[in-house]
Short mmCIF file of C-alpha atoms in Angstrom, two decimals:
data_model
loop_
_atom_site.label_atom_id
_atom_site.label_comp_id
_atom_site.label_asym_id
_atom_site.label_seq_id
_atom_site.Cartn_x
_atom_site.Cartn_y
_atom_site.Cartn_z
CA UNK A 1 133.58 17.80 114.95
CA UNK A 2 133.71 21.62 115.59
CA UNK A 3 130.86 23.41 115.98
CA UNK A 4 130.37 25.70 113.49
CA UNK A 5 128.09 28.21 115.86
CA UNK A 6 131.32 28.73 117.73
CA UNK A 7 134.05 29.35 114.36
CA UNK A 8 134.27 32.99 115.82
CA UNK A 9 135.53 32.50 119.40
CA UNK A 10 139.15 32.74 119.42
CA UNK A 11 140.26 29.52 120.53
CA UNK A 12 143.10 27.23 119.69
CA UNK A 13 141.06 24.30 117.10
CA UNK A 14 141.18 21.86 120.29
CA UNK A 15 140.22 23.23 122.67
CA UNK A 16 136.70 23.34 120.65
CA UNK A 17 136.35 19.31 122.04
CA UNK A 18 135.06 21.18 125.58
CA UNK A 19 132.62 23.62 124.25
CA UNK A 20 129.93 19.47 124.59
CA UNK A 21 127.90 18.81 127.57
CA UNK A 22 129.46 14.98 127.19
CA UNK A 23 132.63 16.44 127.45
CA UNK A 24 131.83 18.23 130.27
CA UNK A 25 129.82 15.52 132.47
CA UNK A 26 133.65 13.29 131.58
CA UNK A 27 135.47 16.53 132.89
CA UNK A 28 133.56 16.57 136.05
CA UNK A 29 133.25 13.08 136.52
CA UNK A 30 137.24 11.02 135.38
CA UNK A 31 139.36 14.42 135.96
CA UNK A 32 141.41 13.94 138.98
CA UNK A 33 140.46 16.29 142.15
CA UNK A 34 143.80 18.58 144.05
CA UNK A 35 145.03 17.68 147.54
CA UNK A 36 144.22 20.46 150.47
CA UNK A 37 147.79 20.93 151.01
CA UNK A 38 148.11 22.96 147.97
CA UNK A 39 145.32 25.14 148.52
CA UNK A 40 146.69 25.64 151.71
CA UNK A 41 150.28 26.29 149.71
CA UNK A 42 147.93 29.19 147.58
CA UNK A 43 146.86 30.70 151.08
CA UNK A 44 150.04 30.68 152.41
CA UNK A 45 150.62 33.28 149.56
CA UNK A 46 149.08 36.27 151.84
CA UNK A 47 145.67 35.28 151.01
CA UNK A 48 142.32 35.14 153.80
CA UNK A 49 138.83 33.66 153.03
CA UNK A 50 137.94 37.30 151.88
CA UNK A 51 140.89 37.67 148.73
CA UNK A 52 139.52 38.48 145.66
CA UNK A 53 139.99 35.20 144.24
CA UNK A 54 139.82 34.48 140.05
CA UNK A 55 140.10 30.83 138.68
CA UNK A 56 141.02 31.40 135.86
CA UNK A 57 139.59 28.41 132.48
CA UNK A 58 137.56 27.14 135.39
CA UNK A 59 136.16 23.89 133.54
CA UNK A 60 133.07 22.84 135.18
CA UNK A 61 134.72 23.71 138.82
CA UNK A 62 137.14 20.83 139.32
CA UNK A 63 139.74 23.08 141.08
CA UNK A 64 136.99 26.16 142.61
CA UNK A 65 134.79 23.91 144.29
CA UNK A 66 138.85 22.49 146.53
CA UNK A 67 139.11 26.26 146.37
CA UNK A 68 135.27 27.24 148.27
CA UNK A 69 136.19 23.91 150.40
CA UNK A 70 139.03 23.72 151.33
CA UNK A 71 140.25 26.89 151.46
CA UNK A 72 137.58 28.25 152.29
CA UNK A 73 138.21 31.62 150.08
CA UNK A 74 134.61 32.92 150.17
CA UNK A 75 134.97 35.32 146.86
CA UNK A 76 135.29 33.63 143.34
CA UNK A 77 134.56 34.08 140.19
CA UNK A 78 135.01 32.16 137.71
CA UNK A 79 135.99 32.57 133.87
CA UNK A 80 135.14 29.94 131.30
CA UNK A 81 134.44 30.07 127.59
CA UNK A 82 132.65 27.14 127.12
CA UNK A 83 129.14 27.44 127.84
CA UNK A 84 128.17 23.87 129.11
CA UNK A 85 131.10 23.56 130.85
CA UNK A 86 129.65 26.94 133.26
CA UNK A 87 126.51 25.47 133.58
CA UNK A 88 128.16 22.44 135.39
CA UNK A 89 130.11 24.81 137.48
CA UNK A 90 127.79 26.98 138.61
CA UNK A 91 126.20 23.45 139.91
CA UNK A 92 129.07 22.38 141.87
CA UNK A 93 129.00 26.16 143.42
CA UNK A 94 125.58 26.27 144.55
CA UNK A 95 126.01 22.88 145.89
CA UNK A 96 129.42 23.86 147.95
CA UNK A 97 127.37 27.58 149.09
CA UNK A 98 124.29 25.13 150.22
CA UNK A 99 126.82 22.14 151.83
CA UNK A 100 130.02 22.84 153.08
CA UNK A 101 130.56 26.86 152.47
CA UNK A 102 127.90 29.27 153.17
CA UNK A 103 129.09 32.31 152.61
CA UNK A 104 130.21 31.68 149.67
CA UNK A 105 129.80 34.41 146.96
CA UNK A 106 130.67 33.42 143.68
CA UNK A 107 130.38 34.47 139.98
CA UNK A 108 130.93 32.64 136.61
CA UNK A 109 131.04 34.66 133.90
CA UNK A 110 132.15 34.37 130.30
CA UNK A 111 135.39 35.12 129.12
CA UNK A 112 138.82 34.36 127.68
CA UNK A 113 142.68 34.80 128.89
CA UNK A 114 143.24 36.89 126.33
CA UNK A 115 139.34 39.13 128.06
CA UNK A 116 138.68 39.31 131.62
CA UNK A 117 135.07 40.67 132.25
CA UNK A 118 136.91 42.22 135.45
CA UNK A 119 137.98 46.30 136.40
CA UNK A 120 141.70 46.60 136.50
CA UNK A 121 143.18 45.88 140.10
CA UNK A 122 140.54 44.64 141.14
CA UNK A 123 141.68 40.98 142.22
CA UNK A 124 144.61 38.94 144.63
CA UNK A 125 144.95 35.70 143.46
CA UNK A 126 144.30 34.52 139.59
CA UNK A 127 144.62 30.62 139.28
CA UNK A 128 144.81 28.36 135.80
CA UNK A 129 144.35 24.77 137.13
CA UNK A 130 145.62 22.14 134.02
CA UNK A 131 145.13 25.22 131.96
CA UNK A 132 147.42 27.88 131.52
CA UNK A 133 148.80 25.75 127.99
CA UNK A 134 146.24 26.95 125.73
CA UNK A 135 147.45 30.18 126.84
CA UNK A 136 150.79 30.89 127.90
CA UNK A 137 151.18 33.96 125.50
CA UNK A 138 151.96 37.69 126.46
CA UNK A 139 149.14 38.83 125.32
CA UNK A 140 147.16 36.20 127.85
CA UNK A 141 150.22 37.79 130.28
CA UNK A 142 149.08 41.28 129.74
CA UNK A 143 145.27 40.76 130.54
CA UNK A 144 145.82 38.78 133.96
CA UNK A 145 148.32 41.55 135.25
CA UNK A 146 145.45 44.05 133.82
CA UNK A 147 142.29 42.88 136.89
CA UNK A 148 145.55 41.98 139.21
CA UNK A 149 146.77 44.42 142.23
CA UNK A 150 150.15 45.59 143.00
CA UNK A 151 151.53 42.63 144.75
CA UNK A 152 148.56 40.58 143.40
CA UNK A 153 149.55 36.45 142.63
CA UNK A 154 149.41 33.93 139.70
CA UNK A 155 149.06 30.98 140.61
CA UNK A 156 149.36 27.87 138.28
CA UNK A 157 148.36 24.75 139.35
CA UNK A 158 149.32 21.10 137.24
CA UNK A 159 148.53 17.26 138.20
CA UNK A 160 150.93 15.17 137.21
CA UNK A 161 151.08 10.80 136.77
CA UNK A 162 154.59 9.69 137.38
CA UNK A 163 155.30 6.34 135.35
CA UNK A 164 158.90 4.89 135.64
CA UNK A 165 160.65 7.48 138.04
CA UNK A 166 162.50 6.05 140.67
CA UNK A 167 159.27 6.92 143.32
CA UNK A 168 156.76 6.22 141.01
CA UNK A 169 153.89 4.88 142.38
CA UNK A 170 151.62 3.57 140.00
CA UNK A 171 152.77 0.41 137.73
CA UNK A 172 154.07 0.85 134.65
CA UNK A 173 152.02 -1.17 133.44
CA UNK A 174 149.31 1.24 134.02
CA UNK A 175 150.49 3.76 132.09
CA UNK A 176 149.15 2.98 128.82
CA UNK A 177 145.68 2.45 130.20
CA UNK A 178 145.58 5.48 131.54
CA UNK A 179 147.81 7.61 128.53
CA UNK A 180 145.85 5.73 125.85
CA UNK A 181 144.60 9.05 124.91
CA UNK A 182 147.94 9.86 123.70
CA UNK A 183 148.20 7.83 121.37
CA UNK A 184 148.60 9.23 117.68
CA UNK A 185 145.73 7.24 115.97
CA UNK A 186 143.40 8.72 118.08
CA UNK A 187 145.11 12.05 117.99
CA UNK A 188 142.39 14.81 116.34
CA UNK A 189 145.28 16.46 113.98
CA UNK A 190 147.32 13.33 115.12
CA UNK A 191 150.98 15.07 116.65
CA UNK A 192 149.72 15.05 119.86
CA UNK A 193 148.96 19.19 119.86
CA UNK A 194 147.70 18.82 124.00
CA UNK A 195 150.99 17.32 124.86
CA UNK A 196 153.20 19.96 122.52
CA UNK A 197 151.45 22.35 124.30
CA UNK A 198 152.17 21.87 128.18
CA UNK A 199 156.10 21.05 126.84
CA UNK A 200 155.89 24.46 125.94
CA UNK A 201 153.66 26.04 128.85
CA UNK A 202 156.59 28.25 130.00
CA UNK A 203 157.64 29.25 126.98
CA UNK A 204 156.14 32.96 127.22
CA UNK A 205 158.35 33.02 131.27
CA UNK A 206 161.58 32.48 129.25
CA UNK A 207 160.12 35.06 126.23
CA UNK A 208 159.63 37.77 129.39
CA UNK A 209 163.18 37.15 131.44
CA UNK A 210 164.69 38.85 127.43
CA UNK A 211 162.90 41.54 127.28
CA UNK A 212 162.95 43.65 130.20
CA UNK A 213 159.46 45.98 129.31
CA UNK A 214 157.49 43.08 130.27
CA UNK A 215 158.39 43.49 133.24
CA UNK A 216 155.67 45.79 134.66
CA UNK A 217 153.55 42.98 133.92
CA UNK A 218 154.69 39.75 136.25
CA UNK A 219 157.75 38.90 137.74
CA UNK A 220 158.93 36.34 135.00
CA UNK A 221 160.90 34.07 137.71
CA UNK A 222 158.41 31.64 138.82
CA UNK A 223 158.42 30.04 142.19
CA UNK A 224 157.69 26.49 142.97
CA UNK A 225 155.94 24.83 145.60
CA UNK A 226 156.53 21.67 147.09
CA UNK A 227 155.06 18.84 145.27
CA UNK A 228 152.06 17.30 147.29
CA UNK A 229 150.60 13.85 146.73
CA UNK A 230 147.82 13.70 145.23
CA UNK A 231 146.37 9.43 145.16
CA UNK A 232 143.07 9.34 143.18
CA UNK A 233 141.11 6.44 143.77
CA UNK A 234 139.57 5.84 140.52
CA UNK A 235 137.91 2.89 138.28
CA UNK A 236 137.56 1.65 134.62
CA UNK A 237 134.29 3.80 133.90
CA UNK A 238 135.50 6.87 135.59
CA UNK A 239 138.72 6.08 133.81
CA UNK A 240 137.37 5.68 130.39
CA UNK A 241 135.62 9.52 131.55
CA UNK A 242 138.58 10.97 132.13
CA UNK A 243 140.34 10.47 128.70
CA UNK A 244 137.18 11.47 126.91
CA UNK A 245 136.94 14.51 128.53
CA UNK A 246 140.72 14.56 126.93
CA UNK A 247 140.12 18.06 124.12
CA UNK A 248 141.33 16.42 120.99
CA UNK A 249 139.81 13.08 121.84
CA UNK A 250 136.25 14.89 122.84
CA UNK A 251 136.91 16.03 118.92
CA UNK A 252 136.86 12.57 117.24
CA UNK A 253 134.57 11.88 114.91
CA UNK A 254 131.62 8.79 116.57
CA UNK A 255 133.59 5.57 114.89
CA UNK A 256 136.90 6.93 116.28
CA UNK A 257 135.71 7.80 119.69
CA UNK A 258 134.22 4.31 119.72
CA UNK A 259 137.14 2.77 119.00
CA UNK A 260 139.03 3.95 121.59
CA UNK A 261 135.89 3.32 123.94
CA UNK A 262 136.26 -0.31 123.07
CA UNK A 263 139.89 -0.50 123.11
CA UNK A 264 140.66 1.64 126.44
CA UNK A 265 138.05 -1.04 128.21
CA UNK A 266 139.83 -4.14 126.21
CA UNK A 267 143.04 -2.87 128.51
CA UNK A 268 141.16 -2.16 131.28
CA UNK A 269 140.10 -5.64 131.63
CA UNK A 270 143.28 -7.27 130.67
CA UNK A 271 144.93 -5.80 133.75
CA UNK A 272 144.53 -7.17 136.88
CA UNK A 273 144.58 -3.99 138.79
CA UNK A 274 141.76 -2.50 136.70
CA UNK A 275 139.98 -5.64 135.34
CA UNK A 276 136.14 -5.93 136.58
CA UNK A 277 135.49 -2.62 136.61
CA UNK A 278 136.86 -2.78 140.26
CA UNK A 279 139.64 0.19 142.08
CA UNK A 280 141.85 1.76 142.01
CA UNK A 281 144.68 4.26 142.43
CA UNK A 282 146.72 6.56 140.12
CA UNK A 283 149.36 8.29 141.92
CA UNK A 284 149.22 12.09 141.07
CA UNK A 285 151.94 15.16 142.25
CA UNK A 286 150.34 18.25 142.73
CA UNK A 287 152.71 21.76 141.77
CA UNK A 288 152.18 24.87 142.14
CA UNK A 289 153.96 27.41 140.45
CA UNK A 290 153.45 31.12 140.78
CA UNK A 291 154.67 34.80 140.53
CA UNK A 292 153.39 38.30 140.92
CA UNK A 293 152.62 41.84 139.23
CA UNK A 294 155.47 43.64 140.68
CA UNK A 295 154.38 46.98 143.30
CA UNK A 296 155.35 49.99 140.47
CA UNK A 297 156.76 53.12 142.22
#
């Protein structure tokens, strides 16, 4: 259910599911992390420890944490519209600064992809981890271009669980468990809107290719990294948390949400690999798509 106090925010309806502490806690507990290799790849795009980074739609800091620890980046600003996610992100980064990276300077700011509270030409790299589908539009591209320095990098990162492919290490029986949240009966609008958004995340770059006037913002030709192996050890409780952190599952009425939890628990218990809350591995591939703001004469 959407909180009435949030309706003035310019968000897609399902995104309101992220504006609860419950969802923030589930996201932090359940969602997969990111491999060191993808951070090293981003750093290889001409960045250093002291480069100015923005983690846009940072959520509760899942990707930001890896940037600060594995990447050694010392100057990171997180932009996130959910107050509950921002609080968790601050907690995580304070812990990282104390335990892992004493040189870390960070800010966690309220903002949107179309309203980034930073100066023009001030940022070396903007990262967007598992979030670009929420704002794949030309208005966001313009705002991202505004804050990027010339030749600055936009890096879009995805974690993809591969099922059924030739090289998949995930047993096929795992897919209906891990992806029960995609069942239309549990989708808030009954038409898998988030999946639809993900399927269309490249559309804005395709539109830009056909409109030369937009090429001043970003190069519309996305480059792609190699795929980085990202095995994640999980268990039943963590799997349930991950599913509950999906925006449209978070928005379900309490009785439907409990029905979802009960079915997911039963499915986990019925499969030997996942029964009795024992640990198992889900294999992800992590990919980085990137482009740059052009240097104009």
